[in-house]
Coordinates of C-alpha atoms in Angstrom, one line a residue:
Chain A
M1 CA 11.9 23.2 -17.1
A2 CA 11.5 20.5 -14.6
I3 CA 9.0 18.4 -12.8
S4 CA 8.8 19.1 -9.1
L5 CA 9.4 16.7 -6.3
K6 CA 5.8 17.2 -5.1
E7 CA 4.6 16.2 -8.6
N8 CA 6.9 13.2 -8.6
I9 CA 5.6 12.1 -5.2
S10 CA 2.0 12.4 -6.4
I11 CA 2.8 10.4 -9.5
G12 CA 4.5 7.9 -7.2
F13 CA 1.3 7.6 -5.1
S14 CA -1.0 7.3 -8.0
D15 CA 1.2 4.6 -9.5
F16 CA 1.1 2.9 -6.1
W17 CA -2.7 2.9 -6.1
S18 CA -3.2 1.9 -9.7
R19 CA -1.2 -1.3 -8.9
K20 CA -2.5 -2.0 -5.5
I21 CA -1.9 -5.8 -5.2
R22 CA 1.6 -5.6 -6.6
S23 CA 2.4 -2.6 -4.4
I24 CA 1.3 -4.5 -1.3
V25 CA 3.3 -7.6 -2.2
T26 CA 6.3 -5.3 -2.9
I27 CA 6.3 -3.6 0.5
T28 CA 5.6 -6.7 2.6
G29 CA 9.3 -7.2 3.3
I30 CA 9.6 -3.5 4.3
I31 CA 6.6 -3.7 6.5
L32 CA 7.9 -6.8 8.3
G33 CA 11.4 -5.3 8.5
T34 CA 10.3 -2.0 10.1
M35 CA 7.9 -3.9 12.3
S36 CA 10.7 -5.9 13.7
I37 CA 12.8 -2.8 14.2
I38 CA 10.1 -1.2 16.2
V39 CA 9.3 -4.3 18.2
V40 CA 12.9 -5.2 19.0
L41 CA 14.0 -1.8 19.9
S42 CA 11.0 -1.3 22.1
L43 CA 11.7 -4.6 23.7
V44 CA 15.2 -3.8 24.6
N45 CA 14.1 -0.3 25.7
G46 CA 11.3 -1.9 27.8
I47 CA 13.7 -4.3 29.5
N48 CA 16.1 -1.4 30.2
Q49 CA 13.3 0.8 31.6
Q50 CA 12.1 -2.0 33.7
T51 CA 15.5 -2.6 35.2
L52 CA 15.9 1.1 35.8
K53 CA 12.5 1.1 37.5
W54 CA 13.6 -1.8 39.6
M55 CA 16.7 0.1 40.6
M56 CA 14.6 3.1 41.6
E57 CA 12.3 0.8 43.6
R58 CA 15.4 -0.6 45.3
G59 CA 16.6 2.8 46.6
G60 CA 17.4 4.8 43.5
L61 CA 20.6 5.9 41.8
T62 CA 22.3 7.4 44.8
K63 CA 22.6 4.0 46.4
I64 CA 26.0 2.2 46.8
T65 CA 26.3 -1.3 48.0
V66 CA 29.2 -3.3 49.4
S67 CA 29.0 -7.1 49.2
R68 CA 31.2 -10.0 49.2
N69 CA 33.2 -10.6 46.0
W70 CA 32.4 -14.3 45.4
E71 CA 35.0 -14.5 42.7
Y72 CA 37.8 -13.6 45.0
Q73 CA 39.8 -16.6 46.2
S74 CA 41.6 -15.7 49.3
E75 CA 45.3 -16.6 49.4
T76 CA 45.8 -14.3 52.3
D77 CA 44.2 -14.1 55.7
Q78 CA 42.1 -11.0 54.6
K79 CA 38.7 -11.3 56.3
N80 CA 35.7 -11.4 53.8
Y81 CA 33.5 -9.6 56.3
F82 CA 33.6 -6.3 58.3
T83 CA 33.6 -6.1 62.0
L84 CA 31.3 -3.6 63.7
K85 CA 34.4 -1.5 64.5
E86 CA 35.5 -1.5 60.9
F87 CA 32.0 -0.5 59.8
Y88 CA 31.9 2.5 62.2
L89 CA 35.4 3.4 61.0
I90 CA 34.3 3.4 57.4
R91 CA 31.2 5.4 58.3
S92 CA 33.3 8.0 60.2
L93 CA 35.6 8.4 57.1
L94 CA 32.7 9.3 54.8
P95 CA 30.8 12.1 56.5
E96 CA 29.5 13.2 53.1
A97 CA 27.3 10.1 52.8
A98 CA 23.7 10.9 53.4
Y99 CA 22.7 7.5 54.9
F100 CA 24.6 4.4 56.1
T101 CA 23.7 1.0 57.1
A102 CA 25.3 -2.4 57.7
R103 CA 23.3 -5.6 57.4
I104 CA 23.6 -9.0 58.9
S105 CA 20.9 -11.4 57.5
R106 CA 20.0 -14.9 58.6
N107 CA 17.0 -17.1 57.8
F108 CA 14.9 -17.9 60.9
E109 CA 11.6 -19.5 61.6
T110 CA 9.3 -16.9 63.1
T111 CA 6.4 -18.0 65.2
Y112 CA 3.3 -16.5 66.7
A113 CA 1.0 -18.7 68.7
D114 CA 0.7 -21.8 66.4
N115 CA 1.7 -20.0 63.2
R116 CA 5.1 -20.4 61.8
F117 CA 6.8 -18.7 58.9
R118 CA 10.3 -18.9 57.6
S119 CA 11.7 -15.4 57.1
S120 CA 14.9 -13.7 56.4
V121 CA 15.7 -11.5 59.4
S122 CA 18.2 -8.6 59.0
G123 CA 19.9 -6.6 61.6
V124 CA 20.1 -3.0 60.2
L125 CA 20.5 0.6 61.2
P126 CA 17.6 3.1 61.3
D127 CA 19.0 4.6 58.1
F128 CA 17.9 1.5 56.3
K129 CA 14.5 2.8 55.6
Y130 CA 16.0 5.9 53.8
I131 CA 18.4 3.7 51.8
E132 CA 15.6 1.5 50.6
D133 CA 13.1 4.3 50.4
W134 CA 10.8 2.0 52.4
D135 CA 8.9 2.8 55.5
V136 CA 6.3 1.1 57.7
S137 CA 2.7 1.1 56.9
E138 CA 1.8 0.5 60.6
G139 CA 3.6 1.3 63.8
R140 CA 7.2 2.7 63.5
F141 CA 10.6 1.7 62.1
L142 CA 13.7 1.0 64.2
S143 CA 15.1 4.0 66.0
E144 CA 18.5 5.2 67.3
F145 CA 17.3 4.3 70.7
D146 CA 16.6 0.7 69.6
L147 CA 20.1 0.5 68.2
K148 CA 21.8 2.0 71.2
N149 CA 20.0 -0.3 73.6
S150 CA 19.7 -3.5 71.6
T151 CA 16.0 -3.5 72.2
D152 CA 14.0 -6.7 71.5
V153 CA 11.9 -5.2 68.7
I154 CA 11.1 -6.2 65.1
C155 CA 9.6 -4.8 62.0
I156 CA 8.0 -7.4 59.9
G157 CA 7.2 -7.6 56.2
S158 CA 3.6 -7.7 55.0
K159 CA 3.8 -11.3 54.0
V160 CA 5.2 -12.3 57.4
K161 CA 2.3 -10.3 59.0
E162 CA -0.2 -12.1 56.9
E163 CA 1.2 -15.5 57.6
L164 CA 1.5 -15.0 61.3
F165 CA -1.3 -12.7 62.2
G166 CA -3.8 -12.9 59.3
N167 CA -6.2 -10.0 59.7
K168 CA -5.3 -9.5 63.4
Q169 CA -3.4 -6.6 64.8
A170 CA 0.4 -7.3 64.7
V171 CA 1.9 -4.2 66.2
G172 CA 2.4 -4.6 69.9
Q173 CA 2.3 -8.4 69.8
F174 CA 5.4 -10.6 70.5
I175 CA 6.8 -13.1 68.0
T176 CA 9.6 -15.6 68.6
V177 CA 12.8 -15.5 66.5
A178 CA 15.6 -17.9 67.3
D179 CA 14.1 -18.4 70.8
K180 CA 14.0 -14.7 71.4
R181 CA 10.8 -12.9 72.1
L182 CA 10.6 -9.8 70.0
R183 CA 7.9 -7.1 70.1
V184 CA 6.5 -6.2 66.7
I185 CA 6.8 -2.4 66.4
G186 CA 6.0 -2.0 62.7
V187 CA 4.7 -3.7 59.6
M188 CA 6.6 -2.7 56.5
E189 CA 4.8 -1.2 53.5
H190 CA 3.7 -3.9 51.0
R191 CA 6.2 -4.0 48.1
Y192 CA 4.9 -4.5 44.6
M193 CA 6.3 -3.3 41.3
K194 CA 3.7 -2.4 38.8
G195 CA 4.3 -4.4 35.6
G196 CA 7.1 -6.2 37.3
N197 CA 5.7 -9.7 37.4
I198 CA 8.1 -12.5 36.6
G199 CA 5.9 -15.5 36.1
N200 CA 3.5 -15.5 39.0
E201 CA 5.9 -13.7 41.3
N202 CA 6.3 -10.0 41.6
A203 CA 9.9 -8.8 41.2
L204 CA 9.7 -7.2 44.7
S205 CA 7.6 -9.8 46.6
Y206 CA 10.6 -11.4 48.2
M207 CA 11.0 -8.2 50.2
N208 CA 7.7 -8.8 51.9
R209 CA 9.1 -11.9 53.5
W210 CA 11.8 -10.0 55.4
C211 CA 12.0 -8.8 59.0
Y212 CA 14.2 -6.1 60.4
I213 CA 15.7 -5.8 63.9
P214 CA 18.4 -3.5 65.3
L215 CA 21.9 -4.4 64.1
S216 CA 23.0 -4.4 67.8
T217 CA 20.2 -6.8 68.8
M218 CA 21.3 -9.2 66.0
I219 CA 25.0 -9.0 67.0
N220 CA 24.6 -9.1 70.8
K221 CA 21.5 -11.2 71.4
I222 CA 21.0 -13.5 68.4
R223 CA 24.3 -14.2 66.5
N224 CA 26.7 -13.3 69.3
Q225 CA 29.2 -12.3 66.6
D226 CA 29.7 -9.2 64.4
E227 CA 30.5 -10.5 60.9
I228 CA 29.0 -7.9 58.6
Y229 CA 28.8 -9.1 55.0
S230 CA 26.9 -6.2 53.5
I231 CA 27.0 -2.4 53.8
S232 CA 24.7 0.1 52.0
L233 CA 24.9 3.8 51.8
K234 CA 23.6 6.7 49.8
S235 CA 25.0 10.0 48.6
H236 CA 22.9 13.2 48.8
T237 CA 22.8 13.6 45.0
V238 CA 23.2 11.4 42.0
E239 CA 26.2 13.5 40.9
E240 CA 28.1 12.7 44.1
A241 CA 27.5 9.0 43.9
S242 CA 30.5 8.1 41.7
L243 CA 33.0 10.1 43.9
L244 CA 31.5 8.6 47.0
R245 CA 31.9 5.1 45.6
E246 CA 35.5 5.8 44.6
K247 CA 36.4 7.0 48.1
L248 CA 34.6 4.1 49.7
E249 CA 36.5 1.7 47.5
A250 CA 39.8 3.3 48.4
I251 CA 39.0 3.0 52.1
I252 CA 38.0 -0.7 51.9
L253 CA 41.0 -1.7 49.7
N254 CA 43.1 0.0 52.3
L255 CA 41.5 -2.0 55.1
R256 CA 42.1 -5.2 53.1
R257 CA 45.6 -4.6 51.9
N258 CA 44.5 -3.9 48.3
E259 CA 42.8 -7.3 48.0
P260 CA 39.5 -7.2 46.1
V261 CA 37.6 -9.0 48.8
F262 CA 34.4 -6.9 48.3
N263 CA 32.3 -5.7 45.4
I264 CA 31.4 -2.0 45.6
E265 CA 28.6 -1.1 43.2
S266 CA 27.0 2.2 42.5
A267 CA 23.4 2.0 41.2
K268 CA 24.2 5.0 39.1
E269 CA 27.2 3.4 37.4
E270 CA 25.3 0.2 37.0
A271 CA 22.5 2.1 35.4
A272 CA 24.9 3.8 33.0
Q273 CA 26.5 0.4 32.2
M274 CA 23.1 -1.1 31.7
E275 CA 22.2 1.7 29.3
E276 CA 25.4 1.2 27.4
N277 CA 24.6 -2.5 27.1
A278 CA 21.0 -1.8 26.1
A279 CA 22.3 0.5 23.3
R280 CA 24.7 -2.2 22.2
F281 CA 21.8 -4.7 22.1
Q282 CA 19.6 -2.3 20.2
L283 CA 22.3 -1.9 17.6
I284 CA 22.8 -5.6 17.2
F285 CA 19.0 -6.2 17.0
F286 CA 18.7 -3.3 14.7
L287 CA 21.3 -4.7 12.3
I288 CA 19.5 -8.1 12.4
S289 CA 16.3 -6.4 11.4
A290 CA 18.2 -4.4 8.8
I291 CA 19.0 -7.7 7.1
S292 CA 15.3 -8.3 6.4
L293 CA 15.1 -4.8 5.1
F294 CA 18.0 -5.5 2.8
V295 CA 16.2 -8.6 1.5
G296 CA 13.1 -6.5 1.1
G297 CA 15.1 -3.9 -0.8
I298 CA 16.4 -6.6 -3.2
V299 CA 12.8 -7.7 -3.8
I300 CA 11.7 -4.2 -4.5
M301 CA 14.6 -3.7 -6.9
N302 CA 13.5 -6.7 -8.8
I303 CA 9.9 -5.7 -8.9
M304 CA 10.9 -2.2 -10.0
L305 CA 13.0 -3.6 -12.8
A306 CA 10.1 -5.7 -13.9
T307 CA 7.8 -2.7 -13.6
I308 CA 10.1 -0.7 -15.8
Q309 CA 10.2 -3.4 -18.4
E310 CA 6.4 -3.5 -18.3
R311 CA 6.2 0.3 -18.6
T312 CA 8.7 0.7 -21.3
R313 CA 6.1 2.1 -23.7
E314 CA 4.9 4.6 -21.1
I315 CA 8.5 5.7 -20.5
G316 CA 8.9 6.0 -24.3
I317 CA 5.7 8.2 -24.4
R318 CA 7.0 10.4 -21.6
I319 CA 10.3 10.8 -23.3
T320 CA 8.6 11.6 -26.6
V321 CA 6.5 14.4 -25.0
G322 CA 9.6 16.0 -23.4
A323 CA 10.7 14.1 -20.3
R324 CA 14.4 14.4 -19.8
R325 CA 16.6 11.7 -18.4
R326 CA 16.5 13.3 -15.0
D327 CA 12.7 13.4 -15.0
I328 CA 12.4 9.7 -15.7
F329 CA 15.2 8.9 -13.2
L330 CA 13.5 10.9 -10.5
Q331 CA 10.0 9.6 -11.3
F332 CA 11.1 6.0 -10.7
L333 CA 13.5 6.7 -7.8
V334 CA 10.8 8.8 -6.0
Q335 CA 8.3 6.1 -6.7
T336 CA 10.5 3.4 -5.1
V337 CA 11.1 5.7 -2.1
V338 CA 7.3 6.4 -1.8
V339 CA 6.7 2.7 -1.9
T340 CA 9.3 1.8 0.8
S341 CA 8.4 4.8 3.0
L342 CA 4.7 3.7 2.8
G343 CA 5.9 0.2 3.8
G344 CA 7.8 1.9 6.6
V345 CA 4.8 3.8 7.9
L346 CA 2.7 0.7 7.8
G347 CA 5.4 -1.3 9.5
I348 CA 5.6 1.3 12.2
V349 CA 1.9 1.4 12.7
F350 CA 1.6 -2.4 12.8
G351 CA 4.7 -2.6 15.0
L352 CA 3.3 -0.1 17.5
S353 CA -0.1 -1.8 17.5
I354 CA 1.4 -5.2 18.4
L355 CA 3.7 -3.9 21.2
N356 CA 1.1 -4.6 23.9
L357 CA 0.4 -8.0 22.5
V358 CA 4.0 -9.0 22.5
G359 CA 4.5 -7.4 25.8
K360 CA 1.6 -9.4 27.3
Y361 CA 3.1 -12.6 25.8
L362 CA 6.6 -11.9 27.1
D363 CA 5.4 -10.2 30.3
I364 CA 7.5 -7.2 29.6
Q365 CA 6.3 -3.8 28.9
L366 CA 7.6 -2.7 25.4
I367 CA 8.3 1.0 25.2
A368 CA 8.7 2.7 21.8
N369 CA 9.9 6.3 21.4
G370 CA 10.2 8.9 18.7
M371 CA 13.8 8.1 18.0
M372 CA 12.9 4.5 17.0
I373 CA 10.1 5.7 14.8
G374 CA 12.4 8.1 13.2
V375 CA 15.1 5.4 12.6
A376 CA 12.5 3.0 11.1
L377 CA 11.2 5.7 8.8
L378 CA 14.7 6.8 7.7
V379 CA 15.8 3.2 7.1
S380 CA 12.8 2.3 5.1
A381 CA 13.1 5.5 2.9
G382 CA 16.8 4.8 2.7
V383 CA 16.2 1.3 1.4
G384 CA 14.0 2.8 -1.4
L385 CA 16.7 5.3 -2.2
I386 CA 19.5 2.7 -2.4
F387 CA 17.6 -0.1 -4.2
G388 CA 15.6 2.4 -6.4
I389 CA 18.7 3.8 -8.0
S390 CA 19.5 1.0 -10.4
P391 CA 16.0 0.6 -11.8
A392 CA 15.7 4.3 -12.2
I393 CA 18.9 4.6 -14.1
K394 CA 17.7 1.8 -16.3
A395 CA 14.5 3.6 -17.0
S396 CA 16.2 6.9 -17.7
K397 CA 18.5 5.3 -20.3
L398 CA 15.8 3.9 -22.5
N399 CA 16.0 4.8 -26.1
P400 CA 12.7 6.6 -27.0
V401 CA 12.4 5.0 -30.5
E402 CA 12.8 1.5 -29.2
A403 CA 10.7 2.2 -26.1
L404 CA 7.8 3.4 -28.3
R405 CA 8.0 0.2 -30.4
Y406 CA 7.9 -2.0 -27.3
E407 CA 4.9 -4.2 -27.1
Chain B
M1 CA 7.9 31.8 -46.7
E2 CA 10.5 31.3 -44.0
K3 CA 11.8 27.8 -43.8
L4 CA 10.8 26.0 -40.6
I5 CA 12.8 22.8 -41.3
L6 CA 16.0 22.6 -43.3
I7 CA 17.4 19.2 -43.8
N8 CA 20.7 18.9 -45.6
N9 CA 22.1 15.6 -46.8
I10 CA 21.0 13.5 -43.9
T11 CA 22.0 9.9 -43.6
K12 CA 21.1 7.3 -41.0
E13 CA 22.7 4.0 -40.5
Y14 CA 21.9 1.2 -38.1
K15 CA 24.5 -1.2 -36.8
M16 CA 23.1 -4.7 -36.5
G17 CA 26.0 -6.7 -35.2
K18 CA 28.8 -6.4 -37.8
I19 CA 26.5 -5.3 -40.6
T20 CA 25.7 -1.7 -41.2
V21 CA 22.2 -1.1 -42.5
P22 CA 21.5 2.2 -44.2
A23 CA 18.1 3.7 -43.6
L24 CA 18.5 7.1 -45.1
N25 CA 20.9 7.8 -47.9
G26 CA 21.2 11.5 -48.1
I27 CA 18.0 13.4 -47.7
D28 CA 17.5 17.1 -48.5
L29 CA 14.3 18.6 -47.4
E30 CA 12.8 22.1 -46.8
I31 CA 9.5 22.6 -45.1
A32 CA 8.0 26.0 -44.5
A33 CA 5.9 27.1 -41.6
G34 CA 2.2 26.4 -42.3
D35 CA 2.9 23.5 -44.8
F36 CA 0.8 20.4 -44.8
I37 CA 3.2 17.6 -45.9
A38 CA 2.6 13.9 -46.4
I39 CA 5.5 11.5 -46.4
M40 CA 4.8 8.4 -48.4
G41 CA 6.7 5.3 -49.1
P42 CA 6.6 1.5 -48.9
S43 CA 7.7 -0.2 -45.6
G44 CA 11.4 -0.2 -45.3
S45 CA 11.7 3.0 -47.3
G46 CA 13.0 4.9 -44.3
K47 CA 9.9 7.0 -43.6
S48 CA 9.8 6.0 -39.9
T49 CA 13.5 6.8 -39.5
L50 CA 12.9 10.2 -41.2
M51 CA 10.0 10.8 -38.9
H52 CA 12.0 10.0 -35.8
I53 CA 14.8 12.4 -36.9
L54 CA 12.2 15.1 -37.7
G55 CA 10.7 14.5 -34.3
C56 CA 14.1 14.7 -32.6
L57 CA 13.6 11.2 -31.2
D58 CA 16.7 10.2 -33.0
T59 CA 19.8 11.9 -34.5
P60 CA 21.2 11.5 -38.0
T61 CA 24.5 9.7 -38.6
S62 CA 25.5 12.6 -40.8
G63 CA 24.1 15.7 -42.2
D64 CA 22.4 18.8 -40.7
Y65 CA 18.9 19.3 -39.4
I66 CA 18.0 22.8 -38.6
L67 CA 14.6 23.3 -36.9
N68 CA 13.4 26.9 -36.3
S69 CA 16.9 28.2 -36.8
E70 CA 18.4 25.8 -34.3
K71 CA 20.8 23.1 -35.3
V72 CA 19.2 20.1 -33.6
S73 CA 21.3 17.4 -35.3
A74 CA 24.1 18.2 -32.9
M75 CA 22.1 18.5 -29.8
K76 CA 22.4 16.3 -26.7
R77 CA 19.6 14.2 -25.4
N78 CA 18.3 16.6 -22.7
K79 CA 18.3 19.5 -25.2
L80 CA 16.4 17.4 -27.7
A81 CA 13.9 16.6 -24.9
A82 CA 13.3 20.3 -24.5
I83 CA 12.9 20.8 -28.3
R84 CA 10.4 17.9 -28.5
N85 CA 8.5 19.3 -25.7
R86 CA 8.4 22.8 -27.1
E87 CA 8.4 22.4 -30.8
I88 CA 6.9 19.1 -31.7
G89 CA 3.5 17.5 -31.2
F90 CA 3.3 13.7 -31.9
V91 CA 0.3 11.7 -33.1
F92 CA 0.8 8.0 -33.4
Q93 CA -1.1 5.2 -35.1
T94 CA -1.5 3.4 -31.8
F95 CA -2.4 6.6 -30.0
N96 CA 0.2 6.1 -27.3
L97 CA -1.8 7.4 -24.4
L98 CA -1.0 6.4 -20.8
P99 CA -3.7 3.8 -19.9
H100 CA -3.8 4.5 -16.2
L101 CA -4.2 8.3 -16.5
N102 CA -7.5 9.9 -17.4
I103 CA -7.5 11.9 -20.6
Q104 CA -7.1 15.3 -19.0
K105 CA -4.0 14.0 -17.3
N106 CA -2.7 12.6 -20.6
V107 CA -3.1 15.9 -22.2
E108 CA -1.4 17.7 -19.3
L109 CA 1.7 15.5 -19.7
P110 CA 3.7 17.7 -22.1
L111 CA 2.9 20.8 -20.0
M112 CA 4.1 19.0 -16.9
Y113 CA 7.5 18.4 -18.5
S114 CA 7.6 22.1 -19.5
G115 CA 7.2 23.0 -15.9
L116 CA 3.9 24.7 -16.1
G117 CA 1.9 25.1 -12.8
K118 CA -1.0 22.8 -12.1
K119 CA -3.7 25.4 -12.5
Q120 CA -2.5 26.6 -15.9
R121 CA -1.9 23.0 -17.0
I122 CA -5.5 22.1 -16.2
R123 CA -6.9 25.2 -17.9
Q124 CA -4.8 24.6 -21.1
A125 CA -5.6 20.9 -21.2
R126 CA -9.3 21.5 -20.9
K127 CA -9.1 24.2 -23.6
V128 CA -7.6 21.9 -26.2
L129 CA -9.9 19.0 -25.2
D130 CA -12.8 21.3 -25.8
E131 CA -11.4 22.1 -29.2
V132 CA -11.3 18.4 -30.2
G133 CA -14.8 18.0 -28.7
L134 CA -14.0 15.9 -25.6
S135 CA -14.7 18.4 -22.8
D136 CA -17.3 16.0 -21.4
R137 CA -14.8 13.1 -21.1
L138 CA -12.1 14.7 -19.0
R139 CA -12.1 12.0 -16.3
H140 CA -12.4 9.0 -18.6
K141 CA -9.6 6.6 -19.0
P142 CA -8.4 6.0 -22.6
S143 CA -9.9 2.5 -22.5
E144 CA -13.3 4.0 -22.1
L145 CA -13.1 5.8 -25.4
S146 CA -13.5 4.8 -29.0
G147 CA -10.5 4.7 -31.3
G148 CA -11.5 8.0 -32.9
Q149 CA -11.9 9.6 -29.6
R150 CA -8.5 8.3 -28.4
Q151 CA -6.9 9.8 -31.5
R152 CA -8.6 13.1 -30.7
V153 CA -7.1 13.0 -27.2
A154 CA -3.7 12.3 -28.8
I155 CA -4.2 15.3 -31.1
A156 CA -5.1 17.5 -28.1
R157 CA -1.9 16.3 -26.4
A158 CA 0.1 17.1 -29.5
I159 CA -1.2 20.7 -29.7
V160 CA -1.4 21.6 -26.0
N161 CA 2.1 23.0 -26.0
E162 CA 1.5 25.0 -29.2
P163 CA 4.3 23.4 -31.0
A164 CA 5.8 24.5 -34.3
I165 CA 5.2 21.1 -36.0
I166 CA 2.6 18.4 -35.6
L167 CA 4.1 15.0 -36.6
A168 CA 1.6 12.3 -37.3
D169 CA 2.6 8.7 -38.0
E170 CA -0.2 6.8 -39.8
P171 CA -2.8 8.6 -37.6
T172 CA -5.8 6.9 -39.3
G173 CA -4.1 3.5 -39.5
N174 CA -6.1 2.0 -36.6
L175 CA -9.4 3.7 -37.4
D176 CA -12.5 3.0 -39.5
T177 CA -13.1 5.2 -42.4
T178 CA -15.6 7.5 -40.7
S179 CA -13.3 8.1 -37.7
G180 CA -10.3 8.4 -40.0
N181 CA -12.1 11.1 -42.0
D182 CA -13.1 12.8 -38.8
I183 CA -9.4 12.9 -37.7
L184 CA -8.2 14.1 -41.1
G185 CA -10.8 16.8 -40.8
I186 CA -9.2 17.9 -37.6
F187 CA -5.8 18.0 -39.2
S188 CA -7.2 20.1 -42.1
E189 CA -8.8 22.4 -39.5
L190 CA -5.5 22.7 -37.7
H191 CA -3.7 23.4 -41.0
S192 CA -6.1 26.2 -41.8
Q193 CA -5.4 27.7 -38.4
G194 CA -1.7 27.9 -39.5
H195 CA -0.2 24.8 -37.9
T196 CA 2.6 23.0 -39.8
I197 CA 1.6 19.3 -40.2
I198 CA 3.7 16.4 -41.4
I199 CA 1.9 13.1 -41.8
V200 CA 3.7 9.8 -42.5
T201 CA 1.3 7.5 -44.3
H202 CA 1.0 4.9 -47.0
D203 CA -2.7 5.7 -47.6
K204 CA -3.3 7.7 -50.8
A205 CA -6.5 9.2 -49.4
V206 CA -4.6 10.7 -46.5
A207 CA -1.9 12.0 -48.7
D208 CA -4.5 13.7 -50.9
R209 CA -5.3 16.1 -48.1
A210 CA -1.7 17.4 -48.0
D211 CA -0.3 20.3 -49.9
K212 CA 2.8 18.4 -50.8
V213 CA 3.6 14.7 -50.9
I214 CA 7.2 13.5 -50.4
S215 CA 7.8 9.9 -51.7
L216 CA 10.6 7.9 -50.1
V217 CA 12.1 4.9 -51.7
D218 CA 15.2 3.1 -50.3
G219 CA 16.1 6.0 -48.1
L220 CA 16.0 8.6 -50.8
I221 CA 13.4 11.1 -51.8
S222 CA 12.1 10.0 -55.2
N223 CA 10.3 13.2 -56.1
G224 CA 11.0 16.9 -55.4
N225 CA 7.8 18.6 -54.3
I226 CA 4.9 17.2 -56.2
S227 CA 1.6 18.5 -55.1

């Protein structure tokens, strides 16, 4: 002899509908709470995805970069750059690396006829295009021949091309960089990250202002010195990236007598770190949202207590015709859970429907997933379960004789 | 005839702060299946208390109550709920219908707590509503019915589980004479079908319909079994 859960849920729903306005007021807190859970978790997720995407755009998870450690204060005479000889030594010690490049960058004014444009010119190896996953859209990229012979050639970014040549043909023309006439052999693909606008600027647009020349040309003909401040390489697979980074770090520390002169960063490890941070942020924001759900829960508990007071006579009637304590307890507990779950569902729906709006406002794509929806639903039902217990117990303890007399 | 209800020296006391107020002072009562009993008495005589104990809504302070060969005076709350559900149909002066449920749902209520399936519940509820002449009002809310009709719904609810006893507390108290007679007619009809009926009333006209009248004064029965 019992009343089924299904039955209780249907009673819960009919009670909900028969007191519409009160029900909606009751669940407002839950709606807002679950909405904020969905929005905030999607926001953190969106930022995370965006950064990952950026990493993918900048060469992917197999990429490893070596750069100067700006926090390192030299008390020794350890050089904070690599010589060309050191670079080739490092490269020869890591034959398992798929691609390798050094990079020497300098800002120069580039000129063509009367047009001038300030650009960042980098001396690199031909592998550079594989490391950055970036090829030319016209002409060709730097070759081993260029590197070996320090040829006077340059590949220019799309912005540089636009500023110097407009709509005219660039490949085959000569431009001047630091008093050197260089032949344009290629125009780099235009870089643009979809959904990656920061203000008016795209996250990748700075790359379009760059130019590339052979590392040897930079060292021998422009800088006349071989101070290399940046090295990039790539492993064949993502799995190999960590080991490759460790070996590289050991080699560099060995070259610099264990002084941390350089930062060695693996995109894969950065991504892992980032995901860890994102998870931590999600937890923190989730807990903040949970506070509003807690408040919502207290509101619901109070309203349920008032409801039970108001429905004392009904409870008395139910007990009179045979409801046991458990039946009454479950009726009101299930009703509270139904109410908060419904609030949860509405909160999820509203939350999901404003994601685009919030995203547009913050200029970040908000990305929800099934896990968040599940969490929001579970939490809203859980609030009902927790805060519904005390009113349900109160209802189940009513004395039928007194309850029937209640006016 | 076999005794349906056996009450032996029942007392009931209420504690109001430090004072103990006696409501029943040792009641002995025997009711056979098929009896039509009226319990009369002035207010404060203990007739409501007796009715609550007979209806298993309350338990006596001392004494035994045996209903249908089961000693209900010693039962726990959940067991009493089952007894009420199975053995007793209640009819109240104020009808006590659930206002937000339609009348079919109101009548289904006891069946729901006895765990009957939905289809059977609906069938049974419609059957008894037909018996009290309300089969065309199934979807109406109680507020859309007259007092007499509401009381008929309450009677339908009381008999839907085919209980051993129908307990009515001033069933005509809120009705005009015509509706009241109408309701009393239904009780007489139920009695003639073999139902056991106990009506608590202070209306002589109601008591006249009963086979026996039990008068209560100061928590004691003042007559034996006057007809």
